[in-house]
Amino acid sequence: MSASPPFTLDRLVRDVADVLYTEPSDVSLEEDLIDQGLDSIRLMSLVEKWRAEGARISFVDLAERPTLRQWAELLTTAA
């Protein structure tokens, strides 16, 4: 049995909600994360956390794709 992917959409929603100090249900999958309150410092903290867990992503990778659905696609291929 293989392990589940570490960067599931649910996990990304929880991580983003955590840095935004909000509930996961308040985080939109389609809306630009900047419009939801994500700033560059919070984004960098997510990048560093996910890199420590094996993701091969950069700040620019995520900033250029500002929705959670886009991040899930990127992280699925970059882990």
mmCIF file of N, CA and C in Angstrom:
data_model
loop_
_atom_site.group_PDB
_atom_site.id
_atom_site.type_symbol
_atom_site.label_atom_id
_atom_site.label_comp_id
_atom_site.label_asym_id
_atom_site.label_seq_id
_atom_site.Cartn_x
_atom_site.Cartn_y
_atom_site.Cartn_z
ATOM 1 N N MET A 1 0.849 -1.179 0.000
ATOM 2 C CA MET A 1 0.000 0.000 0.000
ATOM 3 C C MET A 1 0.890 1.236 0.000
ATOM 4 N N SER A 2 0.602 2.180 -0.914
ATOM 5 C CA SER A 2 1.429 3.386 -0.995
ATOM 6 C C SER A 2 0.885 4.472 -0.072
ATOM 7 N N ALA A 3 1.786 5.342 0.352
ATOM 8 C CA ALA A 3 1.394 6.440 1.227
ATOM 9 C C ALA A 3 0.626 7.482 0.420
ATOM 10 N N SER A 4 -0.263 8.184 1.082
ATOM 11 C CA SER A 4 -1.000 9.237 0.377
ATOM 12 C C SER A 4 -0.074 10.415 0.112
ATOM 13 N N PRO A 5 -0.342 11.175 -0.942
ATOM 14 C CA PRO A 5 0.526 12.308 -1.251
ATOM 15 C C PRO A 5 0.506 13.321 -0.114
ATOM 16 N N PRO A 6 1.656 13.873 0.219
ATOM 17 C CA PRO A 6 1.703 14.783 1.361
ATOM 18 C C PRO A 6 1.008 16.115 1.098
ATOM 19 N N PHE A 7 0.904 16.520 -0.141
ATOM 20 C CA PHE A 7 0.361 17.845 -0.439
ATOM 21 C C PHE A 7 -1.015 17.756 -1.084
ATOM 22 N N THR A 8 -1.962 17.192 -0.356
ATOM 23 C CA THR A 8 -3.331 17.105 -0.838
ATOM 24 C C THR A 8 -3.978 18.484 -0.772
ATOM 25 N N LEU A 9 -5.044 18.651 -1.513
ATOM 26 C CA LEU A 9 -5.763 19.917 -1.488
ATOM 27 C C LEU A 9 -6.260 20.229 -0.082
ATOM 28 N N ASP A 10 -6.780 19.227 0.614
ATOM 29 C CA ASP A 10 -7.247 19.441 1.994
ATOM 30 C C ASP A 10 -6.122 19.939 2.888
ATOM 31 N N ARG A 11 -4.956 19.352 2.741
ATOM 32 C CA ARG A 11 -3.810 19.753 3.560
ATOM 33 C C ARG A 11 -3.405 21.196 3.238
ATOM 34 N N LEU A 12 -3.397 21.554 1.939
ATOM 35 C CA LEU A 12 -3.033 22.914 1.555
ATOM 36 C C LEU A 12 -4.027 23.920 2.128
ATOM 37 N N VAL A 13 -5.304 23.584 2.079
ATOM 38 C CA VAL A 13 -6.327 24.462 2.654
ATOM 39 C C VAL A 13 -6.064 24.665 4.142
ATOM 40 N N ARG A 14 -5.772 23.593 4.856
ATOM 41 C CA ARG A 14 -5.497 23.706 6.299
ATOM 42 C C ARG A 14 -4.267 24.565 6.567
ATOM 43 N N ASP A 15 -3.195 24.357 5.785
ATOM 44 C CA ASP A 15 -1.969 25.133 5.979
ATOM 45 C C ASP A 15 -2.190 26.619 5.708
ATOM 46 N N VAL A 16 -2.922 26.927 4.636
ATOM 47 C CA VAL A 16 -3.203 28.326 4.316
ATOM 48 C C VAL A 16 -4.109 28.937 5.385
ATOM 49 N N ALA A 17 -5.133 28.221 5.781
ATOM 50 C CA ALA A 17 -6.016 28.729 6.836
ATOM 51 C C ALA A 17 -5.227 29.011 8.109
ATOM 52 N N ASP A 18 -4.266 28.162 8.406
ATOM 53 C CA ASP A 18 -3.446 28.341 9.598
ATOM 54 C C ASP A 18 -2.664 29.656 9.549
ATOM 55 N N VAL A 19 -2.016 29.949 8.421
ATOM 56 C CA VAL A 19 -1.238 31.192 8.337
ATOM 57 C C VAL A 19 -2.125 32.425 8.220
ATOM 58 N N LEU A 20 -3.380 32.243 7.790
ATOM 59 C CA LEU A 20 -4.313 33.365 7.705
ATOM 60 C C LEU A 20 -5.149 33.522 8.978
ATOM 61 N N TYR A 21 -4.943 32.623 9.938
ATOM 62 C CA TYR A 21 -5.696 32.644 11.194
ATOM 63 C C TYR A 21 -7.203 32.621 10.949
ATOM 64 N N THR A 22 -7.608 31.687 10.103
ATOM 65 C CA THR A 22 -9.016 31.540 9.783
ATOM 66 C C THR A 22 -9.372 30.059 9.735
ATOM 67 N N GLU A 23 -10.617 29.774 9.507
ATOM 68 C CA GLU A 23 -11.077 28.390 9.393
ATOM 69 C C GLU A 23 -10.869 27.892 7.961
ATOM 70 N N PRO A 24 -10.539 26.624 7.795
ATOM 71 C CA PRO A 24 -10.385 26.081 6.437
ATOM 72 C C PRO A 24 -11.607 26.320 5.550
ATOM 73 N N SER A 25 -12.784 26.287 6.125
ATOM 74 C CA SER A 25 -14.004 26.501 5.336
ATOM 75 C C SER A 25 -14.106 27.922 4.788
ATOM 76 N N ASP A 26 -13.313 28.845 5.333
ATOM 77 C CA ASP A 26 -13.318 30.231 4.860
ATOM 78 C C ASP A 26 -12.320 30.483 3.730
ATOM 79 N N VAL A 27 -11.522 29.470 3.382
ATOM 80 C CA VAL A 27 -10.510 29.626 2.339
ATOM 81 C C VAL A 27 -11.076 29.133 1.012
ATOM 82 N N SER A 28 -11.058 30.009 0.007
ATOM 83 C CA SER A 28 -11.570 29.660 -1.319
ATOM 84 C C SER A 28 -10.506 28.934 -2.131
ATOM 85 N N LEU A 29 -10.932 27.928 -2.871
ATOM 86 C CA LEU A 29 -10.014 27.182 -3.728
ATOM 87 C C LEU A 29 -9.728 27.926 -5.025
ATOM 88 N N GLU A 30 -10.628 28.796 -5.432
ATOM 89 C CA GLU A 30 -10.532 29.457 -6.733
ATOM 90 C C GLU A 30 -10.111 30.918 -6.656
ATOM 91 N N GLU A 31 -10.342 31.561 -5.526
ATOM 92 C CA GLU A 31 -10.040 32.989 -5.396
ATOM 93 C C GLU A 31 -8.543 33.203 -5.181
ATOM 94 N N ASP A 32 -8.041 34.269 -5.756
ATOM 95 C CA ASP A 32 -6.647 34.658 -5.572
ATOM 96 C C ASP A 32 -6.348 34.741 -4.076
ATOM 97 N N LEU A 33 -5.292 34.073 -3.660
ATOM 98 C CA LEU A 33 -4.953 34.033 -2.235
ATOM 99 C C LEU A 33 -4.530 35.397 -1.689
ATOM 100 N N ILE A 34 -4.009 36.265 -2.538
ATOM 101 C CA ILE A 34 -3.670 37.621 -2.108
ATOM 102 C C ILE A 34 -4.952 38.343 -1.697
ATOM 103 N N ASP A 35 -6.016 38.152 -2.460
ATOM 104 C CA ASP A 35 -7.309 38.762 -2.133
ATOM 105 C C ASP A 35 -7.894 38.187 -0.846
ATOM 106 N N GLN A 36 -7.433 37.006 -0.451
ATOM 107 C CA GLN A 36 -7.910 36.377 0.778
ATOM 108 C C GLN A 36 -7.049 36.754 1.984
ATOM 109 N N GLY A 37 -6.014 37.565 1.756
ATOM 110 C CA GLY A 37 -5.203 38.048 2.866
ATOM 111 C C GLY A 37 -3.797 37.482 2.943
ATOM 112 N N LEU A 38 -3.410 36.652 1.990
ATOM 113 C CA LEU A 38 -2.064 36.079 2.025
ATOM 114 C C LEU A 38 -1.052 37.125 1.558
ATOM 115 N N ASP A 39 -0.067 37.410 2.377
ATOM 116 C CA ASP A 39 0.971 38.356 1.991
ATOM 117 C C ASP A 39 2.273 37.606 1.733
ATOM 118 N N SER A 40 3.283 38.333 1.315
ATOM 119 C CA SER A 40 4.537 37.686 0.913
ATOM 120 C C SER A 40 5.229 36.976 2.074
ATOM 121 N N ILE A 41 5.112 37.505 3.264
ATOM 122 C CA ILE A 41 5.761 36.865 4.419
ATOM 123 C C ILE A 41 5.092 35.530 4.727
ATOM 124 N N ARG A 42 3.781 35.514 4.707
ATOM 125 C CA ARG A 42 3.057 34.254 4.948
ATOM 126 C C ARG A 42 3.317 33.251 3.825
ATOM 127 N N LEU A 43 3.369 33.749 2.603
ATOM 128 C CA LEU A 43 3.669 32.863 1.478
ATOM 129 C C LEU A 43 5.056 32.241 1.639
ATOM 130 N N MET A 44 6.018 33.047 2.021
ATOM 131 C CA MET A 44 7.376 32.520 2.205
ATOM 132 C C MET A 44 7.413 31.482 3.326
ATOM 133 N N SER A 45 6.645 31.690 4.369
ATOM 134 C CA SER A 45 6.621 30.697 5.450
ATOM 135 C C SER A 45 6.053 29.369 4.958
ATOM 136 N N LEU A 46 5.047 29.412 4.082
ATOM 137 C CA LEU A 46 4.507 28.176 3.506
ATOM 138 C C LEU A 46 5.539 27.502 2.617
ATOM 139 N N VAL A 47 6.229 28.291 1.789
ATOM 140 C CA VAL A 47 7.263 27.743 0.906
ATOM 141 C C VAL A 47 8.321 27.020 1.726
ATOM 142 N N GLU A 48 8.807 27.656 2.778
ATOM 143 C CA GLU A 48 9.853 27.047 3.609
ATOM 144 C C GLU A 48 9.363 25.775 4.293
ATOM 145 N N LYS A 49 8.137 25.813 4.798
ATOM 146 C CA LYS A 49 7.565 24.625 5.451
ATOM 147 C C LYS A 49 7.470 23.468 4.460
ATOM 148 N N TRP A 50 6.946 23.746 3.284
ATOM 149 C CA TRP A 50 6.748 22.696 2.293
ATOM 150 C C TRP A 50 8.073 22.210 1.705
ATOM 151 N N ARG A 51 9.032 23.096 1.552
ATOM 152 C CA ARG A 51 10.364 22.668 1.098
ATOM 153 C C ARG A 51 11.001 21.714 2.106
ATOM 154 N N ALA A 52 10.820 22.014 3.383
ATOM 155 C CA ALA A 52 11.370 21.151 4.434
ATOM 156 C C ALA A 52 10.763 19.752 4.374
ATOM 157 N N GLU A 53 9.585 19.656 3.787
ATOM 158 C CA GLU A 53 8.913 18.366 3.650
ATOM 159 C C GLU A 53 9.118 17.746 2.275
ATOM 160 N N GLY A 54 10.011 18.330 1.481
ATOM 161 C CA GLY A 54 10.382 17.714 0.222
ATOM 162 C C GLY A 54 9.853 18.344 -1.050
ATOM 163 N N ALA A 55 9.040 19.382 -0.941
ATOM 164 C CA ALA A 55 8.524 20.029 -2.158
ATOM 165 C C ALA A 55 9.640 20.800 -2.847
ATOM 166 N N ARG A 56 9.677 20.705 -4.154
ATOM 167 C CA ARG A 56 10.649 21.460 -4.946
ATOM 168 C C ARG A 56 9.922 22.627 -5.609
ATOM 169 N N ILE A 57 9.664 23.654 -4.822
ATOM 170 C CA ILE A 57 8.933 24.824 -5.281
ATOM 171 C C ILE A 57 9.670 26.077 -4.840
ATOM 172 N N SER A 58 9.292 27.183 -5.435
ATOM 173 C CA SER A 58 9.857 28.464 -5.027
ATOM 174 C C SER A 58 8.726 29.451 -4.747
ATOM 175 N N PHE A 59 9.100 30.544 -4.128
ATOM 176 C CA PHE A 59 8.172 31.631 -3.882
ATOM 177 C C PHE A 59 7.517 32.059 -5.192
ATOM 178 N N VAL A 60 8.320 32.233 -6.227
ATOM 179 C CA VAL A 60 7.820 32.676 -7.526
ATOM 180 C C VAL A 60 6.843 31.657 -8.116
ATOM 181 N N ASP A 61 7.149 30.358 -7.985
ATOM 182 C CA ASP A 61 6.239 29.325 -8.488
ATOM 183 C C ASP A 61 4.826 29.540 -7.947
ATOM 184 N N LEU A 62 4.737 29.786 -6.648
ATOM 185 C CA LEU A 62 3.425 29.938 -6.023
ATOM 186 C C LEU A 62 2.821 31.310 -6.307
ATOM 187 N N ALA A 63 3.633 32.348 -6.291
ATOM 188 C CA ALA A 63 3.126 33.702 -6.535
ATOM 189 C C ALA A 63 2.539 33.831 -7.942
ATOM 190 N N GLU A 64 3.096 33.111 -8.900
ATOM 191 C CA GLU A 64 2.590 33.162 -10.274
ATOM 192 C C GLU A 64 1.312 32.355 -10.460
ATOM 193 N N ARG A 65 0.981 31.520 -9.500
ATOM 194 C CA ARG A 65 -0.221 30.673 -9.555
ATOM 195 C C ARG A 65 -0.980 30.888 -8.246
ATOM 196 N N PRO A 66 -1.764 31.967 -8.154
ATOM 197 C CA PRO A 66 -2.266 32.401 -6.847
ATOM 198 C C PRO A 66 -3.547 31.752 -6.324
ATOM 199 N N THR A 67 -3.915 30.566 -6.817
ATOM 200 C CA THR A 67 -5.083 29.906 -6.227
ATOM 201 C C THR A 67 -4.670 28.549 -5.653
ATOM 202 N N LEU A 68 -5.444 28.074 -4.724
ATOM 203 C CA LEU A 68 -5.131 26.782 -4.105
ATOM 204 C C LEU A 68 -5.214 25.634 -5.100
ATOM 205 N N ARG A 69 -6.132 25.688 -6.021
ATOM 206 C CA ARG A 69 -6.203 24.620 -7.032
ATOM 207 C C ARG A 69 -4.917 24.574 -7.848
ATOM 208 N N GLN A 70 -4.391 25.742 -8.218
ATOM 209 C CA GLN A 70 -3.143 25.792 -8.968
ATOM 210 C C GLN A 70 -1.982 25.285 -8.113
ATOM 211 N N TRP A 71 -1.974 25.638 -6.849
ATOM 212 C CA TRP A 71 -0.914 25.160 -5.951
ATOM 213 C C TRP A 71 -0.966 23.646 -5.820
ATOM 214 N N ALA A 72 -2.165 23.100 -5.705
ATOM 215 C CA ALA A 72 -2.296 21.642 -5.572
ATOM 216 C C ALA A 72 -1.718 20.944 -6.797
ATOM 217 N N GLU A 73 -2.003 21.481 -7.985
ATOM 218 C CA GLU A 73 -1.427 20.912 -9.207
ATOM 219 C C GLU A 73 0.104 20.973 -9.172
ATOM 220 N N LEU A 74 0.602 22.138 -8.835
ATOM 221 C CA LEU A 74 2.045 22.355 -8.805
ATOM 222 C C LEU A 74 2.727 21.449 -7.776
ATOM 223 N N LEU A 75 2.178 21.382 -6.589
ATOM 224 C CA LEU A 75 2.792 20.605 -5.514
ATOM 225 C C LEU A 75 2.687 19.099 -5.750
ATOM 226 N N THR A 76 1.680 18.667 -6.469
ATOM 227 C CA THR A 76 1.560 17.253 -6.785
ATOM 228 C C THR A 76 2.692 16.821 -7.706
ATOM 229 N N THR A 77 3.104 17.702 -8.593
ATOM 230 C CA THR A 77 4.180 17.374 -9.513
ATOM 231 C C THR A 77 5.560 17.754 -8.991
ATOM 232 N N ALA A 78 5.614 18.607 -7.970
ATOM 233 C CA ALA A 78 6.898 19.116 -7.469
ATOM 234 C C ALA A 78 7.354 18.445 -6.193
ATOM 235 N N ALA A 79 6.623 17.480 -5.717
ATOM 236 C CA ALA A 79 7.008 16.829 -4.452
ATOM 237 C C ALA A 79 7.944 15.684 -4.711
#
